Coordinates of N, CA and C in Angstrom, one line a residue:
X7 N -7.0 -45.2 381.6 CA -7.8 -45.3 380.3 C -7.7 -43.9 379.6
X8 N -7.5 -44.1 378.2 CA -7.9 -42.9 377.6 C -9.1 -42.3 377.0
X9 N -9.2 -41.6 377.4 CA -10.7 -40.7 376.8 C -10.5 -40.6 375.0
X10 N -11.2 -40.5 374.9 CA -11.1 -40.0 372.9 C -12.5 -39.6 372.6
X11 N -12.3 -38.2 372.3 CA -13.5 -37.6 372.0 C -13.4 -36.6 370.6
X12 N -14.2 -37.5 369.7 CA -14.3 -36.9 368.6 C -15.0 -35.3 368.6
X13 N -14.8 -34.7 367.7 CA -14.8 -33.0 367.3 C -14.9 -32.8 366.1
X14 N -16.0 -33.0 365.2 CA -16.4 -32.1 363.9 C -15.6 -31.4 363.7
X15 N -15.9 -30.1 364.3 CA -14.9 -28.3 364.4 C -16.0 -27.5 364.5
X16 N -15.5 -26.9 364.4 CA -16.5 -25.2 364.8 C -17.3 -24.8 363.5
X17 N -16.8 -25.3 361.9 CA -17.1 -24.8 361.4 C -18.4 -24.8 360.4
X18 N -18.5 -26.2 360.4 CA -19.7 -27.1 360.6 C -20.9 -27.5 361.3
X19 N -20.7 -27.1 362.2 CA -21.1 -27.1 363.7 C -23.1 -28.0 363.5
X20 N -23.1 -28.3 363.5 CA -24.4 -29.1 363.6 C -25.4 -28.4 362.5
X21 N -24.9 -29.1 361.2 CA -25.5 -28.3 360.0 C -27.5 -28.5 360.6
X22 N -27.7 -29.5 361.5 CA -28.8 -30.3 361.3 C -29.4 -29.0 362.2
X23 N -29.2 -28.1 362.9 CA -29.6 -27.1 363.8 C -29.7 -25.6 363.0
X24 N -29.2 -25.9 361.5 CA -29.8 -24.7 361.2 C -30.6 -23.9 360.8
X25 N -31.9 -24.6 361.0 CA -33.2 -24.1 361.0 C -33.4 -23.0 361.8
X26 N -32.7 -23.6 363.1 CA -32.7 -22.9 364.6 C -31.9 -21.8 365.1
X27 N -30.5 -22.1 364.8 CA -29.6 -21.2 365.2 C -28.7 -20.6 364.1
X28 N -28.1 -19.8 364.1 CA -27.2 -19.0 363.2 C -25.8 -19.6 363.2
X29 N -25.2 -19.6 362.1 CA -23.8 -20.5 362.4 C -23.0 -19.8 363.8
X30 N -23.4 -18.6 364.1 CA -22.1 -18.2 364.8 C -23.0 -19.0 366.6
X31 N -24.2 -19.1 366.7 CA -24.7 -19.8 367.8 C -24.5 -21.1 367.6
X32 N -24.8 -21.8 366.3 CA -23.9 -23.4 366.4 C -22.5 -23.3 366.7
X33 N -22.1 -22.6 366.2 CA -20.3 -22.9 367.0 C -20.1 -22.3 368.5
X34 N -21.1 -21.4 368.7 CA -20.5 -21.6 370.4 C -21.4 -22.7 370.4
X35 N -22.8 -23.2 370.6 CA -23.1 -24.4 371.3 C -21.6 -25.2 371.0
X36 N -21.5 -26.1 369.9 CA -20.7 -26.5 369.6 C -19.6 -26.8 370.6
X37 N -18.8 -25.6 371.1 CA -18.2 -25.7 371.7 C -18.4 -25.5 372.9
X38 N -19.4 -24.4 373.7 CA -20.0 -25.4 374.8 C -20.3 -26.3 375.2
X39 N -20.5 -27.0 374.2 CA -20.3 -28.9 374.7 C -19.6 -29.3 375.0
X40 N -18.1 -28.7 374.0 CA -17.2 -29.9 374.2 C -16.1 -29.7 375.0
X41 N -16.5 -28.1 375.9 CA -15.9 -28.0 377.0 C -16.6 -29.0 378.5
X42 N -17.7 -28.9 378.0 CA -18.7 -29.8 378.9 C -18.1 -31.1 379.0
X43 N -17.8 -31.8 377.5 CA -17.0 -32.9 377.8 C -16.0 -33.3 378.2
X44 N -14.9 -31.9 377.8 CA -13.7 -32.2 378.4 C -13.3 -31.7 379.8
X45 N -14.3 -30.8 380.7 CA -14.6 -30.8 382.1 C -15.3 -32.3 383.0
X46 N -15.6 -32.7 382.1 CA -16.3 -34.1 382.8 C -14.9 -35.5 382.6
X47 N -14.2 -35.5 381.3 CA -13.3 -36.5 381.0 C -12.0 -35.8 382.1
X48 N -11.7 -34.5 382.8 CA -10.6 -34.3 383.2 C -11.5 -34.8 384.7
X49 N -12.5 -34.2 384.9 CA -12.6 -35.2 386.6 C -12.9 -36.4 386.6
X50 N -13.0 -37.2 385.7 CA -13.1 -38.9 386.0 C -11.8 -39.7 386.3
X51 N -12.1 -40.5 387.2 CA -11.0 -41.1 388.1 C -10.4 -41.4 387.1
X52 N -10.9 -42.6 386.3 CA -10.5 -43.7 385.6 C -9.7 -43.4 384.0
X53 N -9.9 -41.8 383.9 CA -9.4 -41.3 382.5 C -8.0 -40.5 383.2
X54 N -7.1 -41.1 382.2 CA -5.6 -41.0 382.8 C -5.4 -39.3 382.0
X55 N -5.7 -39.6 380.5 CA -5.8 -38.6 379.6 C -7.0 -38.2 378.5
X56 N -6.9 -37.4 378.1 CA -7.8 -36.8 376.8 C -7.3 -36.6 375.7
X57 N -8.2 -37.6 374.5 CA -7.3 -37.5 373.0 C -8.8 -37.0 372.5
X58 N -8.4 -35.6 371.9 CA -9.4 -34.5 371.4 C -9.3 -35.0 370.0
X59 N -10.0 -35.5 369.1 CA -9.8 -35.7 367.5 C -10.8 -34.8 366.7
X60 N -9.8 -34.3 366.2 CA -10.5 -33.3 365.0 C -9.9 -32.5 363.9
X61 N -10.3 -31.9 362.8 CA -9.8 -31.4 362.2 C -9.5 -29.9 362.5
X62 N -10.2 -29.3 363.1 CA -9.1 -27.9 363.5 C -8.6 -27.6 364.7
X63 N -7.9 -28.1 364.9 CA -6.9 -27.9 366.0 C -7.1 -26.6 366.2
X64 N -6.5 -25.9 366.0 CA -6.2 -24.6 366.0 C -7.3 -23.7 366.7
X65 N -8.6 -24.3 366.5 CA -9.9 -23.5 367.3 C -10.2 -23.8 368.3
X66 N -9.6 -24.8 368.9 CA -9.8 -25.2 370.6 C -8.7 -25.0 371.4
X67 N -9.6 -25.2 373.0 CA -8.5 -24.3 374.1 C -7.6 -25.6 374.4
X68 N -6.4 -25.1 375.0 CA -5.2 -26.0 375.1 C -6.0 -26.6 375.9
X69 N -5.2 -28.1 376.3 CA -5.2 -28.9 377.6 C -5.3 -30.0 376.8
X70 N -5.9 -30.8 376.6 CA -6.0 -32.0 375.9 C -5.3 -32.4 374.8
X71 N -4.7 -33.6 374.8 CA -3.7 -34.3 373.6 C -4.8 -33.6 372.0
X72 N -4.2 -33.5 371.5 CA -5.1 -33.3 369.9 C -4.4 -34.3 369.3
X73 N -5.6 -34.9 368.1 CA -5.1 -35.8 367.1 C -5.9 -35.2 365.9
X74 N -5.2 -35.1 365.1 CA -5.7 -34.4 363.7 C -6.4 -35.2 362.7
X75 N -7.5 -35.3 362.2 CA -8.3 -36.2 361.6 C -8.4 -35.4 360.3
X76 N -9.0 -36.1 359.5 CA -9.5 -35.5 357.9 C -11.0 -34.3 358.0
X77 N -11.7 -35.1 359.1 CA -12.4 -34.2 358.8 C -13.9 -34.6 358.5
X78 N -13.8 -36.4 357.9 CA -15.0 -37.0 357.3 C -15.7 -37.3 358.0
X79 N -15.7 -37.8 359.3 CA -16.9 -38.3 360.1 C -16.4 -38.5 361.8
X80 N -17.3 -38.4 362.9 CA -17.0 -39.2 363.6 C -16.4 -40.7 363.5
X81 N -16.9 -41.4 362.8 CA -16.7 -43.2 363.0 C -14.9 -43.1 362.6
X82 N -14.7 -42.0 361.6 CA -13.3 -42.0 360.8 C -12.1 -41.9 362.1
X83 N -12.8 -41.0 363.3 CA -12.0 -40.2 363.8 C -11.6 -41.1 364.7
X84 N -12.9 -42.2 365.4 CA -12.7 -43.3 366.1 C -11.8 -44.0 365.9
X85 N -12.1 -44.6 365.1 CA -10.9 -45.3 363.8 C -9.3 -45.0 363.9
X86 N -9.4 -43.7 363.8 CA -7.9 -43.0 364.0 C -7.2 -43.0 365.0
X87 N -8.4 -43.2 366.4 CA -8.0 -42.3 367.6 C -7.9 -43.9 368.4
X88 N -8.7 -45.3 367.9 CA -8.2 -46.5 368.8 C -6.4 -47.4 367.8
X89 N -6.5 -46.4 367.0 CA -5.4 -47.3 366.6 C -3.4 -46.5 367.0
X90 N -4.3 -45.6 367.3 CA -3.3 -44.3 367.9 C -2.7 -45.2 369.3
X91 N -1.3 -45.1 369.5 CA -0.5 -46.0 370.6 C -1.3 -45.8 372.1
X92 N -1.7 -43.9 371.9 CA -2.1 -44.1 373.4 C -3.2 -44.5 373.9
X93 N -3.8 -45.5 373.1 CA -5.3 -45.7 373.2 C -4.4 -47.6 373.8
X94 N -3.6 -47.8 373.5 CA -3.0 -49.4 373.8 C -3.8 -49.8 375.4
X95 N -3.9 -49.2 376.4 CA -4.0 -49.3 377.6 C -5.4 -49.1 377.7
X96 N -6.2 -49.1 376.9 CA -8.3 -49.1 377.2 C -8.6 -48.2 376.6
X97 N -9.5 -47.6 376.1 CA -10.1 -46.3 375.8 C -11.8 -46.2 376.1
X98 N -12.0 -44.9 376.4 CA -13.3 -45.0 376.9 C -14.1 -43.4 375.5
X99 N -14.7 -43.9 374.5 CA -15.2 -42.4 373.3 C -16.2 -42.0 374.0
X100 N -16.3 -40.6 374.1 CA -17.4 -39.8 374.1 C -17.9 -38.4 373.1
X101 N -19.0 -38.6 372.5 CA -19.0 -37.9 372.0 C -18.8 -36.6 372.2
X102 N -18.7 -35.2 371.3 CA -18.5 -33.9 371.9 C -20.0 -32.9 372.0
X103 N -20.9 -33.4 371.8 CA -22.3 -33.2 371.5 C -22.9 -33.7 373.0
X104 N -22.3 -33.9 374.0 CA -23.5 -34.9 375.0 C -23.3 -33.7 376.1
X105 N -24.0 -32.7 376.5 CA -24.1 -31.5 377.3 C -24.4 -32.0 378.3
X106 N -25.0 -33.0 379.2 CA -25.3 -33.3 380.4 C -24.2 -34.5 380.9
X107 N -22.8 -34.8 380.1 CA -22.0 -35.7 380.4 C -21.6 -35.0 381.9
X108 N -21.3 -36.4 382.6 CA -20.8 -36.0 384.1 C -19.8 -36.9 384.6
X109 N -18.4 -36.6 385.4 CA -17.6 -37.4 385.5 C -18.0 -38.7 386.3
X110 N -18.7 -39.3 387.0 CA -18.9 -40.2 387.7 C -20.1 -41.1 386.6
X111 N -20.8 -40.5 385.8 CA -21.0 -41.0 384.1 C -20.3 -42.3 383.6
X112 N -18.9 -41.2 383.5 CA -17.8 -41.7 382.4 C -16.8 -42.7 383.7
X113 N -16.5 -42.5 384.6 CA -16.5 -43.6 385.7 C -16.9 -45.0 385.7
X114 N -18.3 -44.6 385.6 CA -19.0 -45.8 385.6 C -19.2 -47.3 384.1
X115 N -19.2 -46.4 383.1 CA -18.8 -46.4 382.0 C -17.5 -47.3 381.9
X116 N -16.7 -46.6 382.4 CA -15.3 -47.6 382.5 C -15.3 -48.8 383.2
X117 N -15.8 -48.4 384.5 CA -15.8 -49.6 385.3 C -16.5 -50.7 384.5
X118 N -17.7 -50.3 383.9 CA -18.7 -51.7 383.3 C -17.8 -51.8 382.4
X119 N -16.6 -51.6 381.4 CA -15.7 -52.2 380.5 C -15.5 -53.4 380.9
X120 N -15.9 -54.5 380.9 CA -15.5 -55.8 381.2 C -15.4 -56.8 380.1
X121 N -15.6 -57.0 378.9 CA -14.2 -56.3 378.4 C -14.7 -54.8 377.6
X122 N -16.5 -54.9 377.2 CA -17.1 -53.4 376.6 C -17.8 -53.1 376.9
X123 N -18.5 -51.9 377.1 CA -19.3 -51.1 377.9 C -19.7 -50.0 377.3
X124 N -21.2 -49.7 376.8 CA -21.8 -49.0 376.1 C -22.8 -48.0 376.7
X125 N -23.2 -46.7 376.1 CA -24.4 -45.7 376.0 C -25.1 -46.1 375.1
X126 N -26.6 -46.7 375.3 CA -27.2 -45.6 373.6 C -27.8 -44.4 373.8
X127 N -27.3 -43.7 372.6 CA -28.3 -42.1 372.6 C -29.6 -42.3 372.7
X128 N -29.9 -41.2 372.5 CA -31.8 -41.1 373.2 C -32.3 -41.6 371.3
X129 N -31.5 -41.8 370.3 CA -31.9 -41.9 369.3 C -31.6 -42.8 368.8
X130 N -30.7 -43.6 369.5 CA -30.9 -45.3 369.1 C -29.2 -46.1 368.9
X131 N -28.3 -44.7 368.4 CA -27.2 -44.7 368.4 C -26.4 -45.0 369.5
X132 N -24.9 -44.4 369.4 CA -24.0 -44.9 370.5 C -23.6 -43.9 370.8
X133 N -23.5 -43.0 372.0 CA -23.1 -41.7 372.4 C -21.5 -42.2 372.9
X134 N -21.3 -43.2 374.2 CA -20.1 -43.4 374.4 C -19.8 -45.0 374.7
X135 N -18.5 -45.1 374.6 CA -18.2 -46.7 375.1 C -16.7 -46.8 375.4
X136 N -16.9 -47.6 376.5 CA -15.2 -48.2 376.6 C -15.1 -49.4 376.7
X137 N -13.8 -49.6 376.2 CA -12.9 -51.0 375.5 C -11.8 -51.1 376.5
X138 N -11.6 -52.0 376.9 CA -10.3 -52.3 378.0 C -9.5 -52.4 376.3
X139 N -9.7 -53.4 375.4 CA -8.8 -53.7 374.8 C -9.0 -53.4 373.3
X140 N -8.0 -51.9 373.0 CA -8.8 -51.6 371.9 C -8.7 -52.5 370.4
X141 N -8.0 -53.9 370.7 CA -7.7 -54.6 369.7 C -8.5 -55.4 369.3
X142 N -9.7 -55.5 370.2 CA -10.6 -56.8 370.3 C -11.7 -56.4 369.4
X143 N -11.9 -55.2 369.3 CA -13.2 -54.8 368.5 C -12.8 -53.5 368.1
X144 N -13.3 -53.3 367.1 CA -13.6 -51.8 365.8 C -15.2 -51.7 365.8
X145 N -15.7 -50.5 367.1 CA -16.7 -49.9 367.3 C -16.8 -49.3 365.5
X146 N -17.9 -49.5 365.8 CA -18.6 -48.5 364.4 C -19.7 -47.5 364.7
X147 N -19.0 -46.1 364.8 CA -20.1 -45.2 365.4 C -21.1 -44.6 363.9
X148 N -22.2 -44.2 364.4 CA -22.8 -44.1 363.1 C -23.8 -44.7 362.9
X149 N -23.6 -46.1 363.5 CA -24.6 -47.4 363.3 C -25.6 -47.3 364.5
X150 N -27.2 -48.0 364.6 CA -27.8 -48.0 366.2 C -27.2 -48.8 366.5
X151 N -27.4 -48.6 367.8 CA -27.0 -49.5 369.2 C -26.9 -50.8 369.0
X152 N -28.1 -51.3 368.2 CA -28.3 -52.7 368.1 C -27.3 -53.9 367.2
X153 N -27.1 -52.9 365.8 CA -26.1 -53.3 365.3 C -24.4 -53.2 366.0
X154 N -24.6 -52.2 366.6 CA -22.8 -52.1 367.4 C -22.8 -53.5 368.5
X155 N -24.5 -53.6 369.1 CA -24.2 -54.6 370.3 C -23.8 -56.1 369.8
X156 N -24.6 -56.5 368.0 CA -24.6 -57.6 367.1 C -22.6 -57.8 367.0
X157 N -22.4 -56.8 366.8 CA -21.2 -56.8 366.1 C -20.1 -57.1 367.0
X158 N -20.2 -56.7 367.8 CA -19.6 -56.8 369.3 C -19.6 -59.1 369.9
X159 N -20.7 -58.5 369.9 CA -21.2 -60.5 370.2 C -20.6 -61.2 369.2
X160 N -20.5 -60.9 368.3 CA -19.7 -61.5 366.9 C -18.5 -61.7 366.7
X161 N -17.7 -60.4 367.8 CA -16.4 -60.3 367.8 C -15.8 -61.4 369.3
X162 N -16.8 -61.3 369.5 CA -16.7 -62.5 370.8 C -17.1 -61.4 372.9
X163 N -17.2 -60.4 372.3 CA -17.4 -60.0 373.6 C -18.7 -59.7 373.9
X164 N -19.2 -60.0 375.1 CA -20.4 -59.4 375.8 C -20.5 -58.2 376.0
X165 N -21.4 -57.1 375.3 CA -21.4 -56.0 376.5 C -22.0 -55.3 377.1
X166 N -21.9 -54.5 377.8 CA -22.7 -54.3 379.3 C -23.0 -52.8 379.1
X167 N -24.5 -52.5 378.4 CA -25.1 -51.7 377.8 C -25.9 -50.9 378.8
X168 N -25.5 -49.9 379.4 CA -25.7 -49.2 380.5 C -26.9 -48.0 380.3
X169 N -27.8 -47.7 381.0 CA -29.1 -46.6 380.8 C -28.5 -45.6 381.3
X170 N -28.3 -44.4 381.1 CA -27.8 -43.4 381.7 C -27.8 -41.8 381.0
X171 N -29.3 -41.1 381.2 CA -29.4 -39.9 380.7 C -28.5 -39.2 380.4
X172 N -27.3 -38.8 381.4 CA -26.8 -38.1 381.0 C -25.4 -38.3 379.3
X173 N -25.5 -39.4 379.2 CA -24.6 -39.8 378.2 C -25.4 -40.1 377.1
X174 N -26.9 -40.0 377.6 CA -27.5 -40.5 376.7 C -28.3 -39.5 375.1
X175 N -28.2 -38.4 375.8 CA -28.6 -36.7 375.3 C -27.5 -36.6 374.5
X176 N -27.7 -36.3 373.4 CA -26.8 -35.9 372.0 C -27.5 -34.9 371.6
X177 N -27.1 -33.8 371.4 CA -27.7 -32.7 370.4 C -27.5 -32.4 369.0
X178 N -28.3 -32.5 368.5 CA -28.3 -33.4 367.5 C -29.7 -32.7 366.3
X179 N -30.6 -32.4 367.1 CA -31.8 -32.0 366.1 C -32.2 -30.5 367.2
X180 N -33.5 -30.2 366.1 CA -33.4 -28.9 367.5 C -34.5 -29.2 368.3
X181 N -35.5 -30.4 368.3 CA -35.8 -31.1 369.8 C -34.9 -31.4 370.9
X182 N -33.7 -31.3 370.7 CA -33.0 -32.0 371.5 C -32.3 -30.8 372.3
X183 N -32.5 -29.5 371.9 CA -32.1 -28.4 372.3 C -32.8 -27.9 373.9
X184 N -34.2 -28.7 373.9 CA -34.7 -28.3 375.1 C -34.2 -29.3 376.0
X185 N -33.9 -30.4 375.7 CA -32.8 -31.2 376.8 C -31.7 -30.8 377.2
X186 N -30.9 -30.2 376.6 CA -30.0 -29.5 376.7 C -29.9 -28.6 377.9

């Protein structure tokens, strides 16, 4: 399965945290996350590879496939990153914001893909999901949980909507900083 984990960039870095921190502390958090995520997607059994989507390449450490996006949103990058060839064989998204992601998480996650398998964030949204078959459904991140689960049942699949803290923490506001 492939991983696909959207990436803002550095430069932007969680405008919603600037009350709190200074751009140059939003971009390391920023990217202490999304080393968090891609240390958790390289130890999971079930993730063969990592497709990093984002607009600046150039500011992250090697190791992971990169796919270059515009830049507009998460949901965009989704979009880009299940229609990309190497997503043909399942994909499992996680956001780059989820600091307590853990590989036996994202494991578990996969396994419940039967044929989809969902997080919601602590805020109602979708933090991660995997799709055995990325042709069956067009996740729409952005939306709550409830409408992705509506849309899903509409597309004809059940899915298997899993409780799990650690996937479930998105940082995101700066309450969310003390979970962190």
């Amino acid at each position: 399965m492939l991983a696909i984990v959207p990436f803002k960039g550095l430069d932007g870095a969680k405008t919603r945290l600037a009350a709190v921190l200074s751009p140059e502390e939003r971009a390391r958090l920023a990217f202490e996350m999304l080393e968090r995520v891609l240390v958790a997607c390289e130890g999971a059994v079930a993730i063969e590879r990592t497709l990093l989507v984002t607009p600046e390449p150039g500011a992250l450490p090697a190791g992971p496939d990169v796919l270059v996006d515009s830049g507009v949103g998460h949901a965009e990058a989704v979009v880009l990153a299940l229609a990309d060839p190497r997503a043909a064989a399942g994909a499992l998204v996680v956001m780059a914001d989820c600091p307590l992601v853990q590989s036996a998480s994202l494991d578990a996650l996969a396994e419940a893909a039967r044929p989809l398998a969902l997080v919601r964030a602590r805020d109602g949204g979708v933090n991660a999901l995997a799709l055995e078959d990325v042709t069956a459904f067009q996740p729409r991140f952005g939306t709550p949980a409830e409408e992705m689960i509506a849309q899903a049942r509409a597309a004809g699949l059940e899915p298997v909507v899993l409780d799990d803290p650690t996937l479930a923490l998105d940082v995101d506001r700066p309450e969310d900083l003390a979970f962190a």
